[in-house]
Coordinates of C-alpha atoms in Angstrom, one line a residue:
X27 CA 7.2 17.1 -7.9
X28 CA 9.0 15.5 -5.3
X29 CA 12.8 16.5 -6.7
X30 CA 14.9 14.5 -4.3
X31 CA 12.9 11.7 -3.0
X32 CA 14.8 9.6 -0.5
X33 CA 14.5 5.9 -0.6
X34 CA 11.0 5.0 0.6
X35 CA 12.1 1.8 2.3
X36 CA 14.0 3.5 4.7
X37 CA 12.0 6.3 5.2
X38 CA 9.4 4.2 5.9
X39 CA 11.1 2.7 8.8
X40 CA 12.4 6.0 9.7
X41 CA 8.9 7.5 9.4
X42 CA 7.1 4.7 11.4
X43 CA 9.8 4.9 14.3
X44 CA 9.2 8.5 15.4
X45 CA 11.3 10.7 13.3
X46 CA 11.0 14.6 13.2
X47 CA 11.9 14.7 9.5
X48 CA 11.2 12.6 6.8
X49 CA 10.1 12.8 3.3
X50 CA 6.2 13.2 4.9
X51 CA 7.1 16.3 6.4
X52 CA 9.4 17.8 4.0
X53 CA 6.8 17.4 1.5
X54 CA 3.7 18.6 3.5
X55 CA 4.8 21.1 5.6
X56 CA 2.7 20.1 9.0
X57 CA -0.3 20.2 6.9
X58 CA -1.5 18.0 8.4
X59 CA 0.9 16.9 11.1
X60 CA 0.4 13.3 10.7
X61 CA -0.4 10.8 7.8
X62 CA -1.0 8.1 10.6
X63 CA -4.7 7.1 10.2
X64 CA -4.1 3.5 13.1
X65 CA -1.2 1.5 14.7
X66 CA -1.8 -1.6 16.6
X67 CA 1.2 -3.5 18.1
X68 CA 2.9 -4.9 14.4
X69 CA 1.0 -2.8 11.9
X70 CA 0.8 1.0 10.7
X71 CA -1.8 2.1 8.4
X72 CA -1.3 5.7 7.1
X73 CA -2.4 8.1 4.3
X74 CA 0.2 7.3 0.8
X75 CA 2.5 9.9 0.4
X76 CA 1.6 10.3 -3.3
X77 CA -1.8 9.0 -3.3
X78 CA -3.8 8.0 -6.7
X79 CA -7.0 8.8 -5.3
X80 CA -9.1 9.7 -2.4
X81 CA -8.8 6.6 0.1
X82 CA -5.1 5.5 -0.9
X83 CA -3.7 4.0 2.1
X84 CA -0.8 2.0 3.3
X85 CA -0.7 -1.1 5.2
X86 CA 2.3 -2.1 6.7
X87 CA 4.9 -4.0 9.7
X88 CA 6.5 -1.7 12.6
X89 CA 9.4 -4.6 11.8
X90 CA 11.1 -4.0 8.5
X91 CA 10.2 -7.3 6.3
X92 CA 10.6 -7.3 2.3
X93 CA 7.1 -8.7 2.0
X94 CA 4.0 -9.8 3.7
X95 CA 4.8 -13.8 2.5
X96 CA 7.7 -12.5 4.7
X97 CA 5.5 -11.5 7.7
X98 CA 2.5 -14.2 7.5
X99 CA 4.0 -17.1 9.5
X100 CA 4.8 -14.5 12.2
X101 CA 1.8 -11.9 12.2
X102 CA -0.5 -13.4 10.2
X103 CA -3.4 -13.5 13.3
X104 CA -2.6 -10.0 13.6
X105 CA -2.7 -9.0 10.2
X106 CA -6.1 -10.9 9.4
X107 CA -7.7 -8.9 12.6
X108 CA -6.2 -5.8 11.3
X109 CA -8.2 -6.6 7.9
X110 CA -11.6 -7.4 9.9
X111 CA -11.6 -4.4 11.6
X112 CA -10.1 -1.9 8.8
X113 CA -12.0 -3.8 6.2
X114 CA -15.8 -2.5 6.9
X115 CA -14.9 0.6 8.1
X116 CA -12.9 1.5 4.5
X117 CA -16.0 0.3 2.6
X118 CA -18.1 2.3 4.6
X119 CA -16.1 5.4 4.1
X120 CA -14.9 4.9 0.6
X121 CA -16.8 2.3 -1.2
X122 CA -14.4 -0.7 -2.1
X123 CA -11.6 -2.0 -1.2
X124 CA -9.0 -3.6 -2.9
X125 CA -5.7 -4.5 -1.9
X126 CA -2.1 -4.6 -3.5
X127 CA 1.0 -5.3 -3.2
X128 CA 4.5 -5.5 -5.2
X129 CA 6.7 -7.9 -2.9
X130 CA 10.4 -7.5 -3.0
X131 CA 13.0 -9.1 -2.6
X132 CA 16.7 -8.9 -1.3
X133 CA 18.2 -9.4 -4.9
X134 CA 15.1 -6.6 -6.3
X135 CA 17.1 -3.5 -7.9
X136 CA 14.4 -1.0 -7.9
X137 CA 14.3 2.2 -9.0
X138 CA 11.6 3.3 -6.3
X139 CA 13.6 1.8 -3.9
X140 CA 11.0 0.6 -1.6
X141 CA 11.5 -2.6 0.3
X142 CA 9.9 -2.0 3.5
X143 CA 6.3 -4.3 3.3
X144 CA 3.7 -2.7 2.3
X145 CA 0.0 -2.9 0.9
X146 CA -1.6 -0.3 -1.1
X147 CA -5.5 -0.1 -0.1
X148 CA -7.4 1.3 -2.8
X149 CA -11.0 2.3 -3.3
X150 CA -11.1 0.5 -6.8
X151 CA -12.2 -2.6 -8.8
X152 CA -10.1 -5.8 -8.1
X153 CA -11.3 -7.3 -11.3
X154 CA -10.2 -4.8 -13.6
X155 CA -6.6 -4.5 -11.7
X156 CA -6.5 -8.2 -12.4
X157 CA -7.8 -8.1 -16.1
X158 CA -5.1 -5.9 -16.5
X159 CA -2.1 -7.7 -15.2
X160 CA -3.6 -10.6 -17.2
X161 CA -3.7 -9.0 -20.1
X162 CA 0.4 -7.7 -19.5
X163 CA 0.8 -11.7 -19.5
X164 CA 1.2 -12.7 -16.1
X165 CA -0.6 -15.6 -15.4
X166 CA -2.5 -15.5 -12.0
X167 CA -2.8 -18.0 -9.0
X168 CA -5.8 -17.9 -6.6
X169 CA -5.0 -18.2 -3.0
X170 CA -7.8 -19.5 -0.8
X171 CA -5.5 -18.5 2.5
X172 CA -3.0 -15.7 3.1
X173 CA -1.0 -18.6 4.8
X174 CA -0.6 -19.6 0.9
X175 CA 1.3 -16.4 0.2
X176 CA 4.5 -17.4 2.6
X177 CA 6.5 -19.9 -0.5
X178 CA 6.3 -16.6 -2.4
X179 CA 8.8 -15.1 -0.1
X180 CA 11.9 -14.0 -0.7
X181 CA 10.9 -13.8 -4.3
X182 CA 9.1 -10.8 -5.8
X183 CA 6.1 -11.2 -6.6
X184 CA 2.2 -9.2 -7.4
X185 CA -0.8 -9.5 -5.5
X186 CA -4.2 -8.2 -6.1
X187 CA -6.9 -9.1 -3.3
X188 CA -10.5 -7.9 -3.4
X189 CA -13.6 -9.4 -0.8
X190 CA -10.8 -12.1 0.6
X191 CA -10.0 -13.1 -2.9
X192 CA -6.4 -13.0 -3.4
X193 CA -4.4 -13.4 -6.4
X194 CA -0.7 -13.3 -7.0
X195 CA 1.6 -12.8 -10.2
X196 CA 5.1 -14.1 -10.7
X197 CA 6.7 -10.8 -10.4
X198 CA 10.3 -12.1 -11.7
X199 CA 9.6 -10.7 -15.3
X200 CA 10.9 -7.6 -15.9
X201 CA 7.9 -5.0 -15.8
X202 CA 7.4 -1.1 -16.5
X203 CA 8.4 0.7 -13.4
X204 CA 6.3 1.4 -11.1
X205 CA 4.0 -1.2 -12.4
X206 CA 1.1 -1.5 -10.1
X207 CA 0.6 2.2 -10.1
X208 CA 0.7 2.4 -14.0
X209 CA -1.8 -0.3 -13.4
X210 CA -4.2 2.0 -11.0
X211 CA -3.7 4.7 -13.1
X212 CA -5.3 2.6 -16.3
X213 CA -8.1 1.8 -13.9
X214 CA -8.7 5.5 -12.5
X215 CA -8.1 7.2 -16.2
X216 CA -4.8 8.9 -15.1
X217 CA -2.5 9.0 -18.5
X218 CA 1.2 7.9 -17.9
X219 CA 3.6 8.9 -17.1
X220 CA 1.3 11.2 -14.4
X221 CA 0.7 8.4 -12.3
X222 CA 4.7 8.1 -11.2
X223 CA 4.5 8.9 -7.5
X224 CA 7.5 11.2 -7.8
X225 CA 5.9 13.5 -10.5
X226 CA 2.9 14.6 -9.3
X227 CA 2.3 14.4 -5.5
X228 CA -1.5 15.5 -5.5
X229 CA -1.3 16.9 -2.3
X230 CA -5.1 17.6 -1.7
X231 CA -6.1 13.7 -2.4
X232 CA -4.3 13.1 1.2
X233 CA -5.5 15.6 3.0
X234 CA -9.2 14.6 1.7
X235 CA -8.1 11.1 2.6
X236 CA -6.7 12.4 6.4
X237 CA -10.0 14.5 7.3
X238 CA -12.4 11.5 5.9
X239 CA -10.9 8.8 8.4
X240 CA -10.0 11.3 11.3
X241 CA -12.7 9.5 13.3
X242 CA -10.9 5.8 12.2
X243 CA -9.0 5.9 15.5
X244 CA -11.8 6.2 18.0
X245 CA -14.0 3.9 16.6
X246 CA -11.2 0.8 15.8
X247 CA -9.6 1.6 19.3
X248 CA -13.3 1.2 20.7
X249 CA -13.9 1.7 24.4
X250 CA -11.3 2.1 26.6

């Protein structure tokens, strides 16, 4: 159990930076050293702190933005060549992909406390994530372009993409917290409350997900 977790939002930023200690290495002790998997000029993607299963990564900016409908108009070219080349290689290693994403916003008052960007890449079924939500009542809308995400900024919102399918939620209703990961956690058969990220850590799911994409780096960096 992670007893006094800092706020994830800044300790993202922290993390990303270059700091020596953050919640990362409090929590794992150097093993392993690093929960970095790639970095490209704008973009991070490393292992999930707490991670749901095998294959739970995290997408997100070097620059600290509340959401990706923050970060489109800016890195959006980036961002949909960092999905091209991550895409196949996380299907190849893991199955599926789907991605997700709670966006926040400035007025948010979360008890996770995590406004830095970030996407949640999962190796489960989109459909069921969004039968789910559904089901909750939120009402979905399809986007047919990511650049469609970027009037959702500012305000938070839910997004579920699977196979360049992207749907987003109105995510001003108040919602259980920690709502996506409740969600996961109906998809993968984990009971609540033991999907909270702060009460059980599952420690060996990361370092599973670390050794499986240890060879990520050479083969998205490609010849040098």
């Amino acid at each position: 159990m992670l007893r006094d977790l800092r706020c994830a939002g800044a300790d993202f930023c922290e993390e990303i930076a270059g700091a020596q200690e953050s919640t990362f290495s409090l929590v794992y002790e150097g093993e392993p050293r690093s929960r970095v998997i790639w970095e490209t000029d704008g973009f991070r993607l490393i292992a999930d702190l707490s991670p749901l299963s095998v294959g739970h990564l995290l997408l997100l900016p070097v620059e600290h933005y509340l959401s990706f409908a923050q970060l489109i108009e800016e890195r959006g070219v980036e961002l949909a060549d960092v999905l091209e080349s991550v895409g196949a290689l996380y299907r190849a290693t893991f199955g599926r992909l789907t991605v997700l994403e709670h966006g926040s916003s400035a007025a948010m008052k979360s008890s996770a406390c995590i406004s830095h960007a970030h996407w949640h890449l999962m190796p489960i079924d989109g459909n069921q994530v969004n039968s789910l939500i559904m089901a909750d009542g939120l009402p979905p809308a399809a986007l047919t372009d990511l650049k469609q995400l970027v009037p959702y900024g500012g305000a938070p919102y839910f997004l579920c993409g699977q196979q360049g399918k992207y749907y987003v939620y109105d995510g001003r209703r108040p919602m259980r917290s920690q709502y996506l990961r409740s969600i996961v956690g109906q998809v993968l058969g984990i009971p609540d409350p033991l999907f909270d990220y702060a009460l059980v850590v599952r420690k060996e799911l990361l370092r599973e997900t670390v050794a499986r994409t240890s060879g990520w780096r050479s083969i998205l960096d490609g010849p040098r």
